[in-house]
Short mmCIF file of C-alpha atoms in Angstrom, two decimals:
data_model
loop_
_atom_site.label_atom_id
_atom_site.label_comp_id
_atom_site.label_asym_id
_atom_site.label_seq_id
_atom_site.Cartn_x
_atom_site.Cartn_y
_atom_site.Cartn_z
CA MET Q 1 -23.96 24.14 30.79
CA SER Q 2 -22.79 24.84 26.89
CA VAL Q 3 -19.50 23.51 28.01
CA GLY Q 4 -21.24 20.32 28.88
CA VAL Q 5 -22.83 20.46 25.54
CA GLY Q 6 -19.84 21.05 23.50
CA GLU Q 7 -18.02 18.14 25.51
CA SER Q 8 -20.87 15.96 24.48
CA ASN Q 9 -20.31 16.77 20.69
CA ILE Q 10 -16.68 16.31 21.08
CA LEU Q 11 -17.26 12.97 22.64
CA GLY Q 12 -19.78 11.92 20.42
CA PHE Q 13 -17.49 12.68 17.43
CA LEU Q 14 -14.78 10.80 18.92
CA THR Q 15 -16.71 7.62 19.59
CA ALA Q 16 -19.74 7.38 17.58
CA SER Q 17 -20.61 3.95 16.49
CA SER Q 18 -20.59 2.77 12.83
CA LYS Q 19 -24.07 1.68 13.94
CA ARG Q 20 -25.49 4.80 13.60
CA THR Q 21 -23.96 5.55 10.29
CA TRP Q 22 -25.51 5.00 6.92
CA GLN Q 23 -25.86 1.37 5.30
CA PRO Q 24 -27.10 1.03 1.83
CA VAL Q 25 -30.52 -0.32 1.38
CA MET Q 26 -30.65 -4.20 -0.41
CA THR Q 27 -32.27 -4.16 -3.51
CA ALA Q 28 -32.62 -7.91 -4.15
CA ASP Q 29 -31.82 -11.39 -2.11
CA THR Q 30 -28.45 -12.02 -3.11
CA THR Q 31 -28.69 -15.51 -1.82
CA THR Q 32 -30.77 -16.85 -4.83
CA LEU Q 33 -29.78 -18.20 -8.04
CA SER Q 34 -31.40 -15.84 -10.25
CA TYR Q 35 -29.21 -12.95 -8.64
CA TRP Q 36 -26.30 -15.05 -10.13
CA LEU Q 37 -27.22 -16.77 -13.18
CA ASN Q 38 -27.81 -13.65 -15.25
CA TRP Q 39 -25.75 -11.65 -17.78
CA ARG Q 40 -24.58 -9.04 -15.64
CA PHE Q 41 -22.89 -11.19 -13.15
CA PHE Q 42 -21.08 -12.94 -16.33
CA LEU Q 43 -19.93 -9.97 -17.82
CA CYS Q 44 -18.47 -8.99 -14.21
CA ALA Q 45 -17.06 -12.44 -13.71
CA LEU Q 46 -15.29 -12.36 -16.93
CA TRP Q 47 -13.85 -8.74 -16.46
CA ILE Q 48 -12.75 -10.11 -12.69
CA LEU Q 49 -11.08 -13.37 -14.36
CA VAL Q 50 -8.85 -11.11 -17.36
CA THR Q 51 -7.82 -8.87 -14.59
CA MET Q 52 -6.71 -11.85 -12.61
CA VAL Q 53 -5.11 -13.94 -15.30
CA THR Q 54 -3.36 -10.36 -16.55
CA ALA Q 55 -2.13 -9.45 -13.06
CA SER Q 56 -0.76 -12.93 -12.63
CA ILE Q 57 1.16 -12.91 -15.96
CA ILE Q 58 2.88 -9.67 -15.29
CA ILE Q 59 4.10 -10.94 -11.81
CA TRP Q 60 5.71 -13.86 -13.25
CA LYS Q 61 7.09 -11.97 -15.99
CA PHE Q 62 8.92 -9.57 -13.96
CA GLU Q 63 9.25 -11.50 -10.57
CA GLY Q 64 10.01 -14.44 -12.47
CA SER Q 65 10.33 -18.05 -11.07
CA ARG Q 66 12.85 -18.84 -7.91
CA LYS Q 67 14.86 -20.56 -10.15
CA SER Q 68 15.62 -17.58 -12.50
CA GLU Q 69 15.81 -15.18 -9.26
CA SER Q 70 18.43 -17.24 -7.93
CA ALA Q 71 20.25 -17.45 -11.21
CA ARG Q 72 20.13 -13.75 -11.23
CA ARG Q 73 21.67 -13.13 -7.92
CA GLU Q 74 24.58 -15.85 -8.67
CA ASN Q 75 25.52 -13.84 -12.05
CA GLN Q 76 24.57 -10.63 -9.88
CA GLN Q 77 22.22 -8.89 -12.62
CA GLU Q 78 20.05 -6.10 -11.63
CA THR Q 79 16.59 -6.00 -12.96
CA VAL Q 80 13.47 -3.87 -12.93
CA GLY Q 81 12.24 -5.73 -9.54
CA THR Q 82 15.76 -5.83 -7.72
CA LEU Q 83 15.81 -4.11 -4.38
CA TYR Q 84 18.72 -3.70 -2.32
CA GLU Q 85 19.05 -4.46 1.53
CA ASP Q 86 19.72 -0.87 2.66
CA GLU Q 87 16.69 0.65 0.35
CA ALA Q 88 14.69 -1.04 2.94
CA TRP Q 89 15.46 0.80 5.99
CA ASN Q 90 17.37 3.89 4.69
CA THR Q 91 16.94 7.37 4.33
CA CYS Q 92 16.94 9.55 0.85
CA LEU Q 93 19.10 11.80 1.96
CA LYS Q 94 22.82 11.45 3.80
CA GLY Q 95 22.06 14.26 6.20
CA ILE Q 96 18.99 12.49 7.50
CA HIS Q 97 19.83 9.50 9.83
CA PRO Q 98 17.95 6.32 9.42
CA ALA Q 99 16.88 6.49 12.86
CA TRP Q 100 14.58 9.61 12.10
CA LEU Q 101 13.13 6.65 9.52
CA LEU Q 102 12.94 4.31 12.12
CA ALA Q 103 11.27 6.55 15.06
CA PHE Q 104 8.60 7.90 12.19
CA ARG Q 105 7.72 4.30 11.47
CA VAL Q 106 7.26 3.08 14.75
CA PHE Q 107 5.26 6.34 15.53
CA ALA Q 108 3.00 5.56 12.72
CA PHE Q 109 2.48 1.97 13.28
CA VAL Q 110 1.79 2.50 17.02
CA VAL Q 111 -1.07 5.02 16.02
CA LEU Q 112 -2.47 2.67 13.36
CA VAL Q 113 -2.58 -0.15 15.53
CA ALA Q 114 -4.36 2.11 18.18
CA LEU Q 115 -6.91 3.14 15.34
CA ILE Q 116 -7.52 0.21 13.80
CA THR Q 117 -8.30 -1.40 17.54
CA ALA Q 118 -10.57 1.27 18.48
CA ASN Q 119 -12.32 1.21 15.46
CA ALA Q 120 -12.82 -2.74 16.32
CA LEU Q 121 -14.00 -2.33 19.65
CA ILE Q 122 -16.20 0.47 19.41
CA SER Q 123 -18.00 -0.39 15.81
CA GLY Q 124 -17.36 -4.51 16.19
CA GLY Q 125 -15.30 -6.84 14.10
CA GLY Q 126 -18.31 -6.11 11.06
CA ILE Q 127 -15.69 -3.11 10.03
CA PHE Q 128 -13.63 -5.87 8.05
CA TYR Q 129 -16.54 -5.99 5.98
CA PHE Q 130 -15.26 -2.93 4.13
CA TYR Q 131 -12.48 -2.50 1.77
CA THR Q 132 -11.37 0.64 3.80
CA GLN Q 133 -10.26 -1.59 7.13
CA TRP Q 134 -8.72 -4.13 4.50
CA THR Q 135 -6.39 -1.30 3.61
CA PHE Q 136 -5.94 0.21 6.80
CA THR Q 137 -4.87 -3.40 8.45
CA LEU Q 138 -2.53 -3.84 5.31
CA VAL Q 139 -1.08 -0.28 6.16
CA THR Q 140 -0.78 -1.35 9.59
CA VAL Q 141 1.07 -4.53 8.64
CA CYS Q 142 3.24 -2.26 6.18
CA PHE Q 143 4.53 -0.56 9.02
CA GLY Q 144 5.11 -3.14 11.25
CA LEU Q 145 7.37 -4.44 8.54
CA ALA Q 146 9.05 -1.36 7.98
CA SER Q 147 9.77 -0.82 11.79
CA SER Q 148 11.57 -4.18 11.73
CA LEU Q 149 13.55 -3.56 8.99
CA SER Q 150 14.71 -0.47 10.14
CA ILE Q 151 15.76 -1.64 13.49
CA TYR Q 152 17.65 -4.84 11.68
CA GLY Q 153 19.54 -2.00 9.62
CA LEU Q 154 20.42 -0.25 12.37
CA CYS Q 155 21.33 -2.89 14.42
CA HIS Q 156 23.42 -5.00 11.82
CA GLY Q 157 24.47 -2.44 9.39
CA ARG Q 158 27.58 -1.64 11.13
CA ASP Q 159 28.18 -5.39 11.16
CA HIS Q 160 27.76 -5.68 7.52
CA ARG Q 161 29.85 -2.70 6.96
CA GLN Q 162 32.92 -4.58 8.92
CA LEU Q 163 32.50 -7.75 6.75
CA ASP Q 164 32.05 -6.66 3.43
CA ALA Q 165 35.14 -4.23 4.27
CA GLU Q 166 37.18 -7.47 5.08
CA ARG Q 167 35.93 -9.58 1.89
CA GLY Q 168 37.05 -6.18 -0.27
CA THR Q 169 33.50 -5.75 -1.81
CA TYR Q 170 32.63 -2.61 0.37
CA VAL Q 171 34.39 0.81 0.67
CA PRO Q 172 33.81 2.34 3.97
CA PRO Q 173 32.24 5.85 3.73
CA THR Q 174 33.16 8.90 5.02
CA LEU Q 175 30.26 9.95 7.55
CA SER Q 176 30.85 7.77 10.33
CA GLU Q 177 27.45 5.91 11.57
CA THR Q 178 25.70 8.62 9.59
CA ALA Q 179 26.72 7.41 6.22
CA ASP Q 180 24.84 4.98 3.85
CA ILE Q 181 26.13 1.35 3.70
CA SER Q 182 25.05 1.86 0.00
CA ASP Q 183 27.56 4.26 -1.43
CA VAL Q 184 30.78 2.96 -2.69
CA SER Q 185 33.84 4.79 -3.52
CA LYS Q 186 33.51 7.86 -5.90
CA SER Q 187 35.88 6.95 -7.90
CA SER Q 188 34.26 3.34 -8.93
CA ASN Q 189 32.38 2.79 -11.84
CA THR Q 190 28.56 3.20 -11.74
CA HIS Q 191 28.29 -0.25 -13.04
CA GLU Q 192 30.23 -1.69 -10.04
CA GLU Q 193 27.93 -0.42 -7.77
CA PRO Q 194 25.17 -3.33 -7.66
CA HIS Q 195 28.27 -5.78 -7.13
CA ALA Q 196 29.21 -3.82 -4.00
CA ARG Q 197 25.51 -4.08 -2.27
CA ARG Q 198 23.45 -7.03 -0.87
CA THR Q 199 20.33 -7.91 -2.55
CA ALA Q 200 17.28 -7.57 -0.06
CA GLY Q 201 15.96 -10.99 1.49
CA ALA Q 202 12.43 -12.07 1.50
CA LEU Q 203 11.33 -9.92 4.04
CA GLY Q 204 12.80 -7.12 2.12
CA TYR Q 205 10.47 -7.77 -0.89
CA VAL Q 206 7.57 -8.63 1.04
CA PHE Q 207 7.41 -5.32 2.28
CA GLN Q 208 8.25 -3.72 -0.83
CA ILE Q 209 5.21 -5.30 -2.07
CA VAL Q 210 2.97 -4.51 0.62
CA PHE Q 211 3.94 -0.65 0.87
CA GLN Q 212 3.24 -0.36 -3.11
CA THR Q 213 0.13 -2.23 -2.59
CA SER Q 214 -1.05 -0.12 0.16
CA ALA Q 215 -0.08 2.85 -2.03
CA GLY Q 216 -2.48 2.40 -4.53
CA ALA Q 217 -5.05 0.84 -2.21
CA VAL Q 218 -5.08 4.09 0.21
CA MET Q 219 -5.41 6.42 -2.92
CA LEU Q 220 -8.28 4.19 -3.78
CA THR Q 221 -10.21 4.10 -0.95
CA ASP Q 222 -9.91 7.75 0.06
CA SER Q 223 -10.59 9.22 -3.24
CA VAL Q 224 -13.34 7.28 -3.78
CA PHE Q 225 -15.16 8.10 0.06
CA TRP Q 226 -14.05 11.75 0.01
CA LEU Q 227 -15.12 11.94 -3.97
CA ILE Q 228 -17.49 9.88 -5.10
CA ILE Q 229 -19.47 8.51 -1.62
CA TYR Q 230 -19.26 11.22 0.90
CA PRO Q 231 -20.49 14.29 -1.45
CA PHE Q 232 -24.21 12.45 -2.31
CA LEU Q 233 -24.67 11.21 1.65
CA THR Q 234 -26.81 13.90 3.42
CA SER Q 235 -26.24 14.66 7.05
CA ALA Q 236 -29.39 12.73 7.93
CA ASP Q 237 -28.04 9.63 6.43
CA PHE Q 238 -24.49 9.69 7.49
CA SER Q 239 -22.26 11.70 9.98
CA LEU Q 240 -18.62 11.96 10.30
CA ASN Q 241 -16.71 10.94 13.21
CA PHE Q 242 -13.27 10.92 14.30
CA LEU Q 243 -12.68 7.31 13.32
CA ILE Q 244 -14.28 7.76 9.77
CA VAL Q 245 -12.35 10.52 8.93
CA SER Q 246 -8.97 8.55 10.08
CA MET Q 247 -9.76 5.79 8.21
CA HIS Q 248 -9.62 8.15 5.13
CA SER Q 249 -6.79 10.43 6.05
CA VAL Q 250 -4.24 9.11 8.41
CA ASN Q 251 -2.97 6.03 6.46
CA ALA Q 252 -2.39 8.39 3.43
CA VAL Q 253 -0.59 10.89 5.74
CA PHE Q 254 1.93 8.23 6.98
CA LEU Q 255 2.43 6.55 3.51
CA LEU Q 256 3.15 9.76 2.06
CA GLY Q 257 5.65 10.79 5.08
CA ASP Q 258 7.51 7.63 4.82
CA THR Q 259 7.81 8.20 0.89
CA ILE Q 260 9.35 11.36 1.52
CA LEU Q 261 11.94 9.91 3.76
CA ASN Q 262 12.41 6.56 2.32
CA CYS Q 263 14.86 5.71 -0.61
CA LEU Q 264 12.49 2.74 -1.57
CA ARG Q 265 11.96 1.83 -5.41
CA PHE Q 266 8.68 2.08 -6.86
CA PRO Q 267 8.57 -0.51 -10.14
CA LEU Q 268 5.51 0.19 -11.84
CA PHE Q 269 4.87 -3.43 -12.57
CA ARG Q 270 3.67 -4.09 -9.01
CA ILE Q 271 0.28 -2.74 -9.69
CA ALA Q 272 -0.51 -6.12 -10.07
CA TYR Q 273 -0.29 -6.96 -6.56
CA PHE Q 274 -2.86 -4.03 -5.91
CA ILE Q 275 -5.10 -5.10 -8.41
CA LEU Q 276 -4.96 -9.06 -7.43
CA TRP Q 277 -5.43 -7.33 -3.58
CA THR Q 278 -8.71 -5.47 -5.15
CA VAL Q 279 -9.75 -8.55 -6.59
CA ILE Q 280 -9.45 -10.93 -3.72
CA PHE Q 281 -11.97 -8.33 -2.04
CA VAL Q 282 -14.50 -8.40 -4.72
CA ILE Q 283 -14.25 -12.30 -4.81
CA PHE Q 284 -14.77 -12.58 -0.78
CA GLN Q 285 -17.93 -10.00 -1.09
CA TRP Q 286 -19.36 -12.44 -3.68
CA ILE Q 287 -18.73 -15.48 -1.66
CA VAL Q 288 -20.28 -14.09 1.44
CA HIS Q 289 -23.45 -12.57 -0.75
CA ALA Q 290 -24.01 -16.01 -2.09
CA CYS Q 291 -24.27 -17.38 1.51
CA VAL Q 292 -26.11 -14.79 3.19
CA SER Q 293 -28.21 -12.16 1.65
CA ILE Q 294 -26.85 -8.82 2.86
CA TRP Q 295 -26.54 -5.10 1.76
CA TRP Q 296 -23.22 -4.64 -0.22
CA PRO Q 297 -20.78 -2.31 1.59
CA TYR Q 298 -20.30 -0.34 -1.38
CA ALA Q 299 -23.37 0.07 -4.15
CA PHE Q 300 -21.46 -0.09 -7.35
CA LEU Q 301 -20.93 -3.82 -6.12
CA ASP Q 302 -24.25 -4.57 -6.33
CA LEU Q 303 -24.92 -6.99 -9.11
CA SER Q 304 -28.86 -6.35 -9.34
CA SER Q 305 -28.38 -3.06 -11.33
CA PRO Q 306 -28.40 -3.36 -15.17
CA PHE Q 307 -25.24 -0.89 -14.93
CA ALA Q 308 -23.16 -3.28 -12.54
CA PRO Q 309 -20.70 -4.28 -15.33
CA LEU Q 310 -20.20 -0.58 -16.19
CA TRP Q 311 -19.28 -0.02 -12.56
CA TYR Q 312 -16.98 -3.14 -12.26
CA PHE Q 313 -15.30 -1.66 -15.17
CA GLY Q 314 -15.35 1.96 -14.43
CA VAL Q 315 -13.96 1.38 -10.74
CA GLY Q 316 -11.61 -1.17 -12.36
CA LEU Q 317 -10.17 1.38 -14.41
CA MET Q 318 -9.69 3.82 -11.27
CA LEU Q 319 -6.97 1.56 -10.19
CA LEU Q 320 -4.60 2.80 -12.72
CA PRO Q 321 -4.64 6.69 -12.00
CA CYS Q 322 -4.75 5.70 -8.12
CA TYR Q 323 -1.79 3.95 -8.43
CA GLY Q 324 -0.22 5.97 -11.25
CA ILE Q 325 -0.92 9.29 -8.97
CA PHE Q 326 1.35 7.72 -6.25
CA ALA Q 327 3.93 6.73 -8.68
CA LEU Q 328 3.92 10.24 -9.90
CA ILE Q 329 4.53 11.88 -6.54
CA ILE Q 330 7.80 9.22 -6.18
CA ARG Q 331 9.19 10.45 -9.49
CA LEU Q 332 8.75 14.23 -8.33
CA LYS Q 333 10.43 13.50 -5.48
CA HIS Q 334 13.17 11.77 -7.29
CA PHE Q 335 13.64 14.95 -9.87
CA TRP Q 336 13.17 17.73 -7.12
CA LEU Q 337 15.81 15.95 -4.28
CA SER Q 338 18.16 14.96 -7.19
CA ARG Q 339 18.73 18.25 -8.34
CA SER Q 340 18.34 20.01 -5.39
CA PHE Q 341 20.69 17.84 -3.36
CA PRO Q 342 22.97 15.95 -5.83
CA GLU Q 343 25.44 15.02 -3.68
CA ALA Q 344 23.18 14.00 -0.68
CA TYR Q 345 20.57 11.96 -2.57
CA ARG Q 346 20.79 8.26 -2.19
CA CYS Q 347 17.82 7.19 -4.22
CA LEU Q 348 17.63 5.61 -7.55
CA LYS Q 349 18.17 8.31 -10.09
#
């Protein structure tokens, strides 16, 4: 009898639907003009507008126009946003074959697809009403792109090495297939390295942007859920299940795992994409609530509260430490590995 109860509890934990979990109480009709035409909304809208404009300016300043980007490629100038082709699929240490990174990425992608699909089938398409599922989907796309680039790198790396050797622009490594295609002759000057490497294509840059956006978004969703939302919910209002725990943990574990293995750069200015991603979600919520009177997925988005501008400003400021923490993790990785394995470390120092 106790075995049956235990199995029932486990099954309930695995398949509990979001319909049985806590939902915020509606405080006002969001479709009325009075809900929007007030000082609270205008202050929040001003904050969102300033944030969007600032992020767009940062992106334009560092990414530049297509014309300036092509000119830099012709002059072979490295910028803060430069990404080399092999950095999207290679590992950070020479002793770790890129095939291990590929295996990890494929495994992560399969697990993420399975989890988001199971969540949608069990709880319905309404799960995409939440920022958490937006972020989880973005992370899934990120690992899909990563897997594709790793497959490309392993399949075409040898062809590129042979082609570059024929052109005289590449010095073959000494570690056979496990060697890094980004390594050049040890006797060459460090300023010549960018000239011997291929810059990434559009897909490589898209992956890097999605990866960095996902990093900030995952830190935000998981920290807000475990540190702000969950502690203030009682068992009578809310109960954890396998999918809820997975949505707020597995994505972070996989991103950190990939970060440990890869040699991807993490330029700080791309926090602008993370900001725009979050702003798009807020605007989406505004549009939905202007058309349909429905509860807010997160209480701090409710514009009926006199403290709404403070909530928006406070959550907006949280984007900085969330992105900064992930950037700090990468800096610590570079610091430790470059000193522990100076000869085998591949990443930008």
